[in-house]
mmCIF file of C-alpha atoms in Angstrom:
data_model
loop_
_atom_site.group_PDB
_atom_site.id
_atom_site.type_symbol
_atom_site.label_atom_id
_atom_site.label_comp_id
_atom_site.label_asym_id
_atom_site.label_seq_id
_atom_site.Cartn_x
_atom_site.Cartn_y
_atom_site.Cartn_z
ATOM 1 C CA MET N 1 109.747 91.164 74.337
ATOM 2 C CA GLY N 2 109.383 93.096 77.607
ATOM 3 C CA LYS N 3 107.856 92.138 80.929
ATOM 4 C CA ASP N 4 104.381 92.376 79.411
ATOM 5 C CA GLY N 5 105.365 90.204 76.456
ATOM 6 C CA PHE N 6 102.761 87.635 77.444
ATOM 7 C CA ALA N 7 100.039 90.281 77.004
ATOM 8 C CA GLU N 8 101.273 91.012 73.481
ATOM 9 C CA GLU N 9 101.507 87.298 72.760
ATOM 10 C CA ALA N 10 97.961 86.744 74.013
ATOM 11 C CA ALA N 11 96.669 89.671 71.953
ATOM 12 C CA GLN N 12 98.366 88.524 68.771
ATOM 13 C CA GLY N 13 97.927 84.805 69.294
ATOM 14 C CA SER N 14 100.641 82.357 68.427
ATOM 15 C CA VAL N 15 98.694 81.146 65.383
ATOM 16 C CA ALA N 16 96.287 82.735 62.933
ATOM 17 C CA ALA N 17 93.420 84.460 64.742
ATOM 18 C CA GLY N 18 90.694 82.490 62.978
ATOM 19 C CA SER N 19 92.167 79.095 63.801
ATOM 20 C CA ILE N 20 91.905 79.273 67.566
ATOM 21 C CA SER N 21 88.886 80.090 69.686
ATOM 22 C CA ARG N 22 88.674 83.333 71.637
ATOM 23 C CA ALA N 23 88.492 81.389 74.890
ATOM 24 C CA ARG N 24 91.809 79.637 74.241
ATOM 25 C CA ARG N 25 93.603 82.858 73.210
ATOM 26 C CA GLY N 26 92.583 84.542 76.457
ATOM 27 C CA ARG N 27 94.227 81.945 78.708
ATOM 28 C CA LEU N 28 97.311 82.315 80.834
ATOM 29 C CA LYS N 29 99.199 79.061 81.117
ATOM 30 C CA GLY N 30 101.687 78.715 83.969
ATOM 31 C CA GLY N 31 105.317 79.716 84.097
ATOM 32 C CA ARG N 32 106.176 83.133 82.718
ATOM 33 C CA HIS N 33 102.514 83.981 82.111
ATOM 34 C CA PHE N 34 101.731 83.587 85.804
ATOM 35 C CA SER N 35 104.870 85.233 87.209
ATOM 36 C CA ALA N 36 104.078 88.883 86.373
ATOM 37 C CA PRO N 37 100.556 88.944 87.890
ATOM 38 C CA PHE N 38 101.811 87.057 90.956
ATOM 39 C CA ASP N 39 104.789 89.377 91.476
ATOM 40 C CA GLN N 40 103.345 92.743 90.434
ATOM 41 C CA GLY N 41 99.558 92.346 90.501
ATOM 42 C CA ARG N 42 97.009 93.422 93.088
ATOM 43 C CA THR N 43 95.314 90.770 95.224
ATOM 44 C CA TRP N 44 91.749 90.251 96.451
ATOM 45 C CA GLY N 45 90.498 87.222 98.317
ATOM 46 C CA ASN N 46 87.625 85.549 100.104
ATOM 47 C CA ARG N 47 87.206 82.144 101.743
ATOM 48 C CA PHE N 48 86.956 80.277 98.408
ATOM 49 C CA LEU N 49 89.177 82.168 95.972
ATOM 50 C CA LEU N 50 92.055 84.573 95.566
ATOM 51 C CA ILE N 51 92.419 86.834 92.521
ATOM 52 C CA LYS N 52 95.668 88.356 91.271
ATOM 53 C CA ALA N 53 95.138 91.097 88.679
ATOM 54 C CA LEU N 54 97.539 93.026 86.474
ATOM 55 C CA PRO N 55 96.619 95.379 83.598
ATOM 56 C CA ASN N 56 97.734 94.272 80.146
ATOM 57 C CA ALA N 57 98.136 95.958 76.763
ATOM 58 C CA ALA N 58 95.556 93.743 75.064
ATOM 59 C CA GLU N 59 91.902 94.609 74.773
ATOM 60 C CA GLU N 60 90.813 91.273 76.180
ATOM 61 C CA VAL N 61 90.793 89.463 79.494
ATOM 62 C CA CYS N 62 93.471 86.811 79.909
ATOM 63 C CA LEU N 63 92.603 84.282 82.609
ATOM 64 C CA GLY N 64 94.606 81.638 84.391
ATOM 65 C CA PHE N 65 93.410 79.193 87.037
ATOM 66 C CA ALA N 66 95.625 77.788 89.784
ATOM 67 C CA VAL N 67 94.416 74.784 91.749
ATOM 68 C CA GLY N 68 97.191 73.328 93.890
ATOM 69 C CA LYS N 69 97.922 69.619 94.212
ATOM 70 C CA LYS N 70 97.229 69.653 97.943
ATOM 71 C CA LEU N 71 93.552 70.372 97.183
ATOM 72 C CA GLY N 72 92.877 66.917 95.777
ATOM 73 C CA LYS N 73 93.456 64.434 93.017
ATOM 74 C CA ALA N 74 93.662 65.534 89.369
ATOM 75 C CA VAL N 75 90.022 64.687 88.603
ATOM 76 C CA GLU N 76 88.795 66.874 91.469
ATOM 77 C CA ARG N 77 91.153 69.740 90.623
ATOM 78 C CA ASN N 78 90.148 69.674 86.955
ATOM 79 C CA LYS N 79 86.466 69.666 87.894
ATOM 80 C CA LEU N 80 86.984 72.794 90.008
ATOM 81 C CA ARG N 81 88.996 74.418 87.203
ATOM 82 C CA ARG N 82 86.178 73.685 84.712
ATOM 83 C CA ARG N 83 83.598 75.176 87.086
ATOM 84 C CA LEU N 84 85.629 78.353 87.522
ATOM 85 C CA ARG N 85 86.226 78.639 83.779
ATOM 86 C CA ASP N 86 82.489 78.268 83.169
ATOM 87 C CA TRP N 87 81.691 81.024 85.655
ATOM 88 C CA SER N 88 84.326 83.291 84.113
ATOM 89 C CA ARG N 89 82.536 82.989 80.761
ATOM 90 C CA GLN N 90 79.195 83.946 82.311
ATOM 91 C CA ILE N 91 80.470 87.059 84.115
ATOM 92 C CA ALA N 92 81.227 90.217 82.115
ATOM 93 C CA ILE N 93 84.799 91.218 83.016
ATOM 94 C CA LYS N 94 86.432 94.501 81.978
ATOM 95 C CA PRO N 95 88.887 93.970 79.109
ATOM 96 C CA GLY N 96 92.576 94.730 79.457
ATOM 97 C CA TRP N 97 93.445 92.575 82.467
ATOM 98 C CA ASN N 98 95.477 89.466 83.215
ATOM 99 C CA LEU N 99 93.716 87.605 86.008
ATOM 100 C CA ILE N 100 94.829 84.572 87.948
ATOM 101 C CA VAL N 101 92.153 82.843 89.993
ATOM 102 C CA VAL N 102 93.646 80.774 92.803
ATOM 103 C CA ALA N 103 91.403 78.198 94.458
ATOM 104 C CA ARG N 104 91.530 77.805 98.197
ATOM 105 C CA GLU N 105 90.841 74.587 100.082
ATOM 106 C CA GLU N 106 87.209 75.452 100.847
ATOM 107 C CA ALA N 107 86.497 75.856 97.122
ATOM 108 C CA MET N 108 86.699 72.066 96.704
ATOM 109 C CA GLN N 109 83.526 71.605 98.799
ATOM 110 C CA ALA N 110 81.712 74.692 97.466
ATOM 111 C CA GLU N 111 78.520 74.411 95.440
ATOM 112 C CA PHE N 112 78.584 75.635 91.830
ATOM 113 C CA ASN N 113 76.535 78.752 92.671
ATOM 114 C CA GLN N 114 78.743 79.550 95.673
ATOM 115 C CA LEU N 115 81.782 79.617 93.392
ATOM 116 C CA GLY N 116 80.019 81.979 90.998
ATOM 117 C CA THR N 117 78.963 84.297 93.806
ATOM 118 C CA ALA N 118 82.493 84.258 95.245
ATOM 119 C CA LEU N 119 84.096 85.000 91.864
ATOM 120 C CA GLU N 120 81.643 87.764 91.017
ATOM 121 C CA GLY N 121 82.043 89.297 94.483
ATOM 122 C CA LEU N 122 85.821 89.440 94.132
ATOM 123 C CA LEU N 123 85.600 90.963 90.663
ATOM 124 C CA ARG N 124 83.142 93.571 91.969
ATOM 125 C CA GLN N 125 85.437 94.313 94.928
ATOM 126 C CA ALA N 126 88.351 94.754 92.510
ATOM 127 C CA GLY N 127 86.301 96.979 90.199
ATOM 128 C CA LEU N 128 86.749 94.558 87.299
ATOM 129 C CA LEU N 129 83.100 93.955 86.404
ATOM 130 C CA ALA N 130 82.108 95.428 83.046
ATOM 131 C CA GLU N 131 79.095 97.704 83.013
ATOM 132 C CA ALA N 132 76.115 95.889 81.519
#
């Protein structure tokens, strides 16, 4: 398994394709999955969010969300993570990318629509929005 082994793993799934939802297969979960986009990926940011993007071999988008402990207690961090995940489902993103969305401190006070606008703006800036 090479440096992009996590892309192959995400594309193949660790279990049978029918037994796990598409949303769960397309997730990056910490550790080795986060290291390649952080080290080698391109970065775009605004006052609420930072995006790290790295192309992958899979024909799907693999997303990971990073909300640091200094931003608040677990309940607040998980709420922000759920909001970002919801927005990522509503926005059409080009397939073939590993994306890590990093929340900044101001994101904790942002309204739901502000987060969506910020995420969509960064994806547009990065050229990662799929044509509708």
